[in-house]
Short mmCIF file of C-alpha atoms in Angstrom, two decimals:
data_model
loop_
_atom_site.label_atom_id
_atom_site.label_comp_id
_atom_site.label_asym_id
_atom_site.label_seq_id
_atom_site.Cartn_x
_atom_site.Cartn_y
_atom_site.Cartn_z
CA UNK I 1 -41.53 3.59 26.40
CA UNK I 2 -39.58 0.47 24.72
CA UNK I 3 -35.73 0.54 25.08
CA UNK I 4 -34.33 2.65 22.30
CA UNK I 5 -37.60 4.47 21.58
CA UNK I 6 -36.34 8.06 22.16
CA UNK I 7 -35.51 8.39 18.39
CA UNK I 8 -38.88 7.16 16.93
CA UNK I 9 -40.63 9.25 19.80
CA UNK I 10 -39.24 12.32 18.83
CA UNK I 11 -40.49 11.53 15.09
CA UNK I 12 -43.74 10.66 16.00
CA UNK I 13 -44.08 13.90 17.80
CA UNK I 14 -43.34 16.25 14.89
CA UNK I 15 -45.16 14.41 12.18
CA UNK I 16 -47.72 12.47 13.70
CA UNK I 17 -47.57 9.73 11.30
CA UNK I 18 -45.92 6.22 12.25
CA UNK I 19 -42.59 5.68 10.58
CA UNK I 20 -40.53 2.36 10.56
CA UNK I 21 -37.47 1.84 9.15
CA UNK I 22 -36.02 -0.78 11.61
CA UNK I 23 -36.25 -4.55 11.73
CA UNK I 24 -40.19 -5.11 12.17
CA UNK I 25 -41.67 -8.78 13.50
CA UNK I 26 -44.57 -9.57 11.42
CA UNK I 27 -45.28 -13.50 12.71
CA UNK I 28 -43.77 -14.95 15.77
CA UNK I 29 -43.20 -18.75 16.39
CA UNK I 30 -41.30 -20.91 18.93
CA UNK I 31 -38.79 -23.66 18.13
CA UNK I 32 -36.57 -25.65 20.41
CA UNK I 33 -38.13 -23.15 23.17
CA UNK I 34 -36.62 -20.18 21.28
CA UNK I 35 -38.76 -17.36 20.69
CA UNK I 36 -38.56 -16.32 16.99
CA UNK I 37 -39.64 -13.71 14.50
CA UNK I 38 -40.73 -13.62 10.58
CA UNK I 39 -39.74 -10.04 9.69
CA UNK I 40 -39.98 -7.77 7.18
CA UNK I 41 -36.09 -8.95 6.45
CA UNK I 42 -37.36 -12.48 5.31
CA UNK I 43 -39.95 -10.65 3.10
CA UNK I 44 -37.75 -8.69 1.22
CA UNK I 45 -35.13 -11.51 1.20
CA UNK I 46 -37.87 -13.86 -0.20
CA UNK I 47 -38.89 -11.03 -2.85
CA UNK I 48 -35.33 -10.66 -3.93
CA UNK I 49 -34.42 -14.26 -4.13
CA UNK I 50 -37.94 -14.74 -6.30
CA UNK I 51 -36.92 -12.07 -8.46
CA UNK I 52 -33.42 -13.44 -9.11
CA UNK I 53 -34.66 -16.70 -9.43
CA UNK I 54 -37.26 -15.67 -12.24
CA UNK I 55 -34.50 -13.87 -13.99
CA UNK I 56 -32.40 -16.97 -14.05
CA UNK I 57 -34.85 -19.07 -15.49
CA UNK I 58 -35.82 -16.64 -18.28
CA UNK I 59 -32.14 -16.40 -19.04
CA UNK I 60 -31.62 -20.02 -18.73
CA UNK I 61 -34.25 -20.53 -20.94
CA UNK I 62 -33.12 -17.80 -23.60
CA UNK I 63 -29.58 -19.23 -23.49
CA UNK I 64 -30.62 -22.82 -24.28
CA UNK I 65 -33.05 -21.46 -27.32
CA UNK I 66 -30.37 -19.67 -28.29
CA UNK I 67 -29.36 -20.52 -32.42
CA UNK I 68 -26.04 -20.13 -32.96
CA UNK I 69 -26.46 -19.03 -36.46
CA UNK I 70 -28.47 -16.18 -35.55
CA UNK I 71 -28.07 -12.79 -34.29
CA UNK I 72 -28.83 -12.93 -30.62
CA UNK I 73 -31.94 -11.11 -29.05
CA UNK I 74 -31.65 -8.20 -26.52
CA UNK I 75 -32.35 -9.86 -23.84
CA UNK I 76 -29.92 -12.75 -24.23
CA UNK I 77 -27.32 -9.88 -25.55
CA UNK I 78 -27.87 -8.07 -21.80
CA UNK I 79 -27.27 -11.63 -20.02
CA UNK I 80 -23.92 -12.60 -22.04
CA UNK I 81 -22.79 -8.94 -21.72
CA UNK I 82 -23.24 -9.49 -17.60
CA UNK I 83 -21.49 -12.72 -17.77
CA UNK I 84 -18.99 -11.15 -19.62
CA UNK I 85 -18.04 -8.14 -17.03
CA UNK I 86 -18.13 -10.60 -14.24
CA UNK I 87 -15.74 -12.97 -15.63
CA UNK I 88 -13.89 -9.95 -16.99
CA UNK I 89 -13.77 -8.59 -13.47
CA UNK I 90 -12.71 -11.91 -11.67
CA UNK I 91 -10.05 -12.63 -14.19
CA UNK I 92 -8.44 -8.87 -13.51
CA UNK I 93 -8.59 -9.62 -9.87
CA UNK I 94 -7.68 -13.05 -9.54
CA UNK I 95 -5.57 -14.10 -12.57
CA UNK I 96 -6.04 -16.47 -15.43
CA UNK I 97 -5.69 -19.71 -13.61
CA UNK I 98 -8.20 -19.34 -10.72
CA UNK I 99 -10.88 -16.95 -12.25
CA UNK I 100 -12.88 -19.68 -13.03
CA UNK I 101 -13.84 -21.07 -9.92
CA UNK I 102 -15.00 -17.96 -8.44
CA UNK I 103 -16.52 -16.41 -11.21
CA UNK I 104 -19.67 -17.86 -10.36
CA UNK I 105 -19.83 -17.09 -6.70
CA UNK I 106 -19.02 -13.72 -7.86
CA UNK I 107 -22.01 -12.95 -9.90
CA UNK I 108 -23.86 -14.36 -7.62
CA UNK I 109 -22.82 -12.40 -4.76
CA UNK I 110 -22.87 -9.08 -6.79
CA UNK I 111 -26.48 -10.15 -8.67
CA UNK I 112 -28.06 -10.91 -4.84
CA UNK I 113 -26.29 -7.64 -3.39
CA UNK I 114 -27.29 -5.38 -6.24
CA UNK I 115 -31.12 -6.23 -6.22
CA UNK I 116 -31.39 -6.32 -2.28
CA UNK I 117 -30.01 -3.12 -2.15
CA UNK I 118 -31.94 -1.58 -5.15
CA UNK I 119 -35.27 -3.18 -3.55
CA UNK I 120 -35.16 -0.12 -1.13
CA UNK I 121 -36.39 1.51 -4.46
CA UNK I 122 -39.61 -0.81 -4.59
CA UNK I 123 -40.42 0.38 -0.92
CA UNK I 124 -39.15 -2.66 0.64
CA UNK I 125 -36.39 -2.73 3.41
CA UNK I 126 -33.43 -3.33 2.12
CA UNK I 127 -32.54 -7.02 3.42
CA UNK I 128 -28.96 -6.13 3.63
CA UNK I 129 -30.01 -3.11 6.21
CA UNK I 130 -30.28 -6.69 8.55
CA UNK I 131 -26.88 -7.13 10.31
CA UNK I 132 -27.84 -10.96 10.08
CA UNK I 133 -27.91 -10.88 6.27
CA UNK I 134 -24.52 -9.21 5.99
CA UNK I 135 -22.85 -11.50 8.44
CA UNK I 136 -23.82 -14.24 6.67
CA UNK I 137 -22.16 -13.04 3.76
CA UNK I 138 -19.31 -12.07 5.41
CA UNK I 139 -18.61 -15.32 6.84
CA UNK I 140 -19.10 -16.99 3.51
CA UNK I 141 -16.11 -14.75 2.37
CA UNK I 142 -13.94 -15.72 5.73
CA UNK I 143 -14.43 -19.79 4.93
CA UNK I 144 -13.39 -19.17 1.58
CA UNK I 145 -10.46 -17.06 2.28
CA UNK I 146 -9.50 -19.76 4.71
CA UNK I 147 -10.36 -22.82 2.84
CA UNK I 148 -8.63 -21.17 -0.07
CA UNK I 149 -5.46 -20.14 1.73
CA UNK I 150 -4.96 -24.00 3.24
CA UNK I 151 -5.81 -25.11 0.01
CA UNK I 152 -2.50 -23.14 -1.85
CA UNK I 153 -0.23 -22.30 1.23
CA UNK I 154 -0.74 -25.48 2.94
CA UNK I 155 1.09 -24.59 6.34
CA UNK I 156 2.32 -21.56 5.64
CA UNK I 157 -0.90 -20.12 5.84
CA UNK I 158 -0.75 -20.79 9.78
CA UNK I 159 2.68 -19.99 10.03
CA UNK I 160 2.49 -16.47 8.31
CA UNK I 161 0.41 -15.11 11.38
CA UNK I 162 3.51 -15.56 13.13
CA UNK I 163 5.53 -13.86 11.09
CA UNK I 164 7.40 -11.39 13.02
CA UNK I 165 6.72 -13.43 16.54
CA UNK I 166 6.00 -9.88 18.35
CA UNK I 167 3.22 -8.98 15.76
CA UNK I 168 1.01 -12.16 16.55
CA UNK I 169 -2.00 -11.25 18.49
CA UNK I 170 -2.48 -8.02 16.14
CA UNK I 171 -2.12 -10.37 12.85
CA UNK I 172 -4.81 -12.82 14.60
CA UNK I 173 -7.02 -10.12 15.58
CA UNK I 174 -6.81 -8.69 11.95
CA UNK I 175 -7.81 -12.16 9.91
CA UNK I 176 -10.90 -11.75 12.73
CA UNK I 177 -11.69 -8.45 12.03
CA UNK I 178 -11.86 -8.93 8.29
CA UNK I 179 -15.24 -10.26 8.30
CA UNK I 180 -16.30 -7.96 10.80
CA UNK I 181 -15.47 -4.83 8.98
CA UNK I 182 -16.74 -6.16 5.74
CA UNK I 183 -20.12 -6.76 7.36
CA UNK I 184 -20.41 -3.71 8.76
CA UNK I 185 -18.97 -1.53 5.85
CA UNK I 186 -22.31 -3.04 3.92
CA UNK I 187 -24.56 -3.18 6.69
CA UNK I 188 -23.66 0.50 7.87
CA UNK I 189 -23.78 2.14 4.40
CA UNK I 190 -27.49 0.64 3.70
CA UNK I 191 -28.80 1.32 7.05
CA UNK I 192 -27.56 4.85 6.76
CA UNK I 193 -29.68 5.32 3.54
CA UNK I 194 -32.72 3.61 5.20
CA UNK I 195 -32.97 5.44 8.18
CA UNK I 196 -32.03 8.83 6.37
CA UNK I 197 -34.93 8.49 3.94
CA UNK I 198 -37.51 7.16 6.76
CA UNK I 199 -36.51 10.17 8.97
CA UNK I 200 -37.17 12.33 5.70
CA UNK I 201 -40.42 10.50 4.95
CA UNK I 202 -41.43 10.97 8.48
CA UNK I 203 -40.78 14.40 9.20
CA UNK I 204 -42.67 15.97 6.29
CA UNK I 205 -46.59 15.85 5.77
CA UNK I 206 -47.58 13.42 3.26
CA UNK I 207 -48.83 16.66 0.64
CA UNK I 208 -45.38 18.64 1.40
CA UNK I 209 -43.71 15.15 0.20
CA UNK I 210 -45.45 15.16 -2.95
CA UNK I 211 -44.29 18.65 -4.04
CA UNK I 212 -41.10 18.07 -3.57
CA UNK I 213 -40.69 14.67 -4.59
CA UNK I 214 -37.45 15.53 -6.79
CA UNK I 215 -35.68 16.06 -3.61
CA UNK I 216 -36.79 12.83 -2.42
CA UNK I 217 -35.86 10.93 -5.92
CA UNK I 218 -32.35 12.63 -5.97
CA UNK I 219 -31.96 11.50 -2.37
CA UNK I 220 -33.40 7.69 -3.50
CA UNK I 221 -30.65 7.78 -6.59
CA UNK I 222 -27.87 8.51 -3.99
CA UNK I 223 -28.60 6.21 -1.07
CA UNK I 224 -30.26 3.42 -2.88
CA UNK I 225 -28.86 3.52 -6.75
CA UNK I 226 -25.08 5.08 -6.14
CA UNK I 227 -24.30 3.90 -2.48
CA UNK I 228 -25.86 0.14 -2.79
CA UNK I 229 -24.22 -0.44 -6.29
CA UNK I 230 -21.00 1.01 -4.88
CA UNK I 231 -21.13 -0.92 -1.64
CA UNK I 232 -21.90 -4.38 -3.86
CA UNK I 233 -19.30 -3.58 -6.27
CA UNK I 234 -16.77 -3.12 -2.99
CA UNK I 235 -17.97 -6.32 -1.67
CA UNK I 236 -17.33 -8.64 -4.55
CA UNK I 237 -14.21 -6.51 -4.73
CA UNK I 238 -13.12 -7.22 -1.16
CA UNK I 239 -13.64 -10.80 -1.46
CA UNK I 240 -11.47 -11.26 -4.73
CA UNK I 241 -8.78 -9.72 -3.30
CA UNK I 242 -8.66 -11.25 -0.06
CA UNK I 243 -9.08 -14.77 -1.81
CA UNK I 244 -6.26 -13.92 -4.58
CA UNK I 245 -3.84 -13.12 -1.95
CA UNK I 246 -3.50 -16.74 -1.02
CA UNK I 247 -2.45 -17.94 -4.48
CA UNK I 248 0.85 -16.48 -4.78
CA UNK I 249 3.45 -14.67 -6.91
CA UNK I 250 3.57 -17.47 -10.11
CA UNK I 251 -0.05 -18.21 -10.03
CA UNK I 252 -1.64 -14.93 -10.18
CA UNK V 1 -36.19 20.45 39.25
CA UNK V 2 -34.02 17.54 38.73
CA UNK V 3 -35.83 15.25 40.59
CA UNK V 4 -38.41 14.97 37.97
CA UNK V 5 -36.23 13.21 35.79
CA UNK V 6 -36.36 9.11 35.96
CA UNK V 7 -33.93 7.16 35.47
CA UNK V 8 -35.06 5.64 32.26
CA UNK V 9 -35.44 9.28 31.02
CA UNK V 10 -31.69 10.18 32.30
CA UNK V 11 -30.34 7.27 30.20
CA UNK V 12 -32.23 8.03 27.08
CA UNK V 13 -31.25 11.61 27.16
CA UNK V 14 -27.50 10.52 27.78
CA UNK V 15 -27.22 8.03 24.77
CA UNK V 16 -29.18 10.65 22.50
CA UNK V 17 -26.10 13.00 23.26
CA UNK V 18 -23.93 9.95 23.03
CA UNK V 19 -25.16 8.90 19.67
CA UNK V 20 -24.28 12.39 18.14
CA UNK V 21 -21.10 12.38 19.38
CA UNK V 22 -20.18 8.84 18.03
CA UNK V 23 -21.22 10.37 14.71
CA UNK V 24 -18.43 12.97 15.04
CA UNK V 25 -16.31 9.71 13.98
CA UNK V 26 -18.00 10.83 10.69
CA UNK V 27 -15.27 13.81 10.11
CA UNK V 28 -12.35 11.46 9.38
CA UNK V 29 -13.60 9.29 6.75
CA UNK V 30 -15.06 12.30 4.87
CA UNK V 31 -11.60 14.07 5.03
CA UNK V 32 -9.97 10.66 3.86
CA UNK V 33 -12.37 10.36 1.18
CA UNK V 34 -11.80 13.65 -0.24
CA UNK V 35 -7.87 13.32 -0.32
CA UNK V 36 -8.47 10.27 -2.20
CA UNK V 37 -11.13 11.81 -4.76
CA UNK V 38 -8.85 14.62 -5.26
CA UNK V 39 -5.58 12.29 -5.86
CA UNK V 40 -7.63 10.37 -8.35
CA UNK V 41 -8.98 13.22 -10.06
CA UNK V 42 -5.34 14.22 -10.29
CA UNK V 43 -4.48 10.77 -11.84
CA UNK V 44 -7.19 10.89 -14.18
CA UNK V 45 -5.72 14.37 -15.43
CA UNK V 46 -2.24 13.02 -15.45
CA UNK V 47 -3.37 9.73 -17.59
CA UNK V 48 -6.80 10.20 -18.83
CA UNK V 49 -6.06 6.58 -20.36
CA UNK V 50 -6.32 5.07 -17.08
CA UNK V 51 -9.11 6.05 -16.00
CA UNK V 52 -11.24 2.64 -14.98
CA UNK V 53 -8.38 1.08 -13.07
CA UNK V 54 -8.24 4.51 -11.45
CA UNK V 55 -11.82 4.71 -10.65
CA UNK V 56 -11.58 1.17 -9.29
CA UNK V 57 -8.83 1.55 -7.42
CA UNK V 58 -10.53 4.84 -5.95
CA UNK V 59 -13.60 3.77 -5.16
CA UNK V 60 -12.27 0.53 -3.01
CA UNK V 61 -9.66 2.91 -1.33
CA UNK V 62 -12.50 5.23 -0.16
CA UNK V 63 -14.56 2.07 0.70
CA UNK V 64 -12.11 0.84 2.94
CA UNK V 65 -11.47 4.54 4.60
CA UNK V 66 -15.34 4.61 5.21
CA UNK V 67 -14.98 1.80 7.61
CA UNK V 68 -14.18 3.79 11.18
CA UNK V 69 -16.75 6.05 10.22
CA UNK V 70 -19.22 3.22 10.42
CA UNK V 71 -18.01 1.88 13.47
CA UNK V 72 -18.70 5.05 14.89
CA UNK V 73 -22.38 4.74 13.03
CA UNK V 74 -23.03 1.01 14.06
CA UNK V 75 -22.32 2.54 18.17
CA UNK V 76 -25.08 5.43 17.13
CA UNK V 77 -27.27 2.86 15.87
CA UNK V 78 -27.06 0.62 19.04
CA UNK V 79 -27.60 3.83 21.54
CA UNK V 80 -30.49 4.76 19.77
CA UNK V 81 -32.12 1.47 18.90
CA UNK V 82 -30.80 -1.44 20.88
CA UNK V 83 -29.72 0.58 24.06
CA UNK V 84 -27.64 -2.04 26.31
CA UNK V 85 -27.58 0.50 29.09
CA UNK V 86 -31.33 0.10 29.14
CA UNK V 87 -30.97 -3.36 30.64
CA UNK V 88 -28.69 -2.25 33.36
CA UNK V 89 -31.29 -0.15 35.56
#
């Protein structure tokens, strides 16, 4: 019995099916003496990125071919609406002066997170249910916060850590907790949905699952669509809020 | 009777109980999110025009309030799937 497999054993005993909702290694390879795995996270990550790339290529072609004198088609309209929505969201949160530099990243982040979280609907394991992915995204945000902090506040970005001298350790821990809590929030929400759906699929026989599909559909709508969309929105929102904290009053 | 239990089995059983106890952390965020949603509904009732702003503020606050619950969830998941105690045997 492998480590931590008590849960899986209980489920297998009750259903007889092999259910998986963990990160499963598929191909093993060695690099610099380290044993590494290609996991199902990589596969779904690749599919998500491929989907977004194809969509971006089509959008790019549609925009390049667009004739300003004609009424835009359906696809172009949707793309323009999405870009405008992201621009307005960043403008509302980061101010008129700075939003143009960040709306690209926020839009990319939101598109990636949304497709990644929704990929659970297509039978993939959502890549955001792997802590490596969410920690990477949160570290990007962390670097952006402090890069912009030093850029706009100069030395004040460091001295504000010692503002009340007594609270220095708490301030430092608070700064370090930002990427931790951001990554854990996204990871925990998506993983809890994946685990719940995996448990439910493993608990009931296939035939019964077929007859009570509305229950599964409703749970998928909640865990994948609702929770996933909210969490991608929240992640982008927190990124914007944390970055715009260092802009100061007159710029915002 | 107790001598039939192996060391590994004892750790696995206690880990399962510990994971269940860790999920008690879900009570707090539940109450907090409920309060936030209630005040959000009251705010929309008072000022239906600001529904969009109220909604986004409420969702952001709820997501932040959820963090403590998710720390408990992370502990439970670590106990179940990546148990650090088994390595101590």
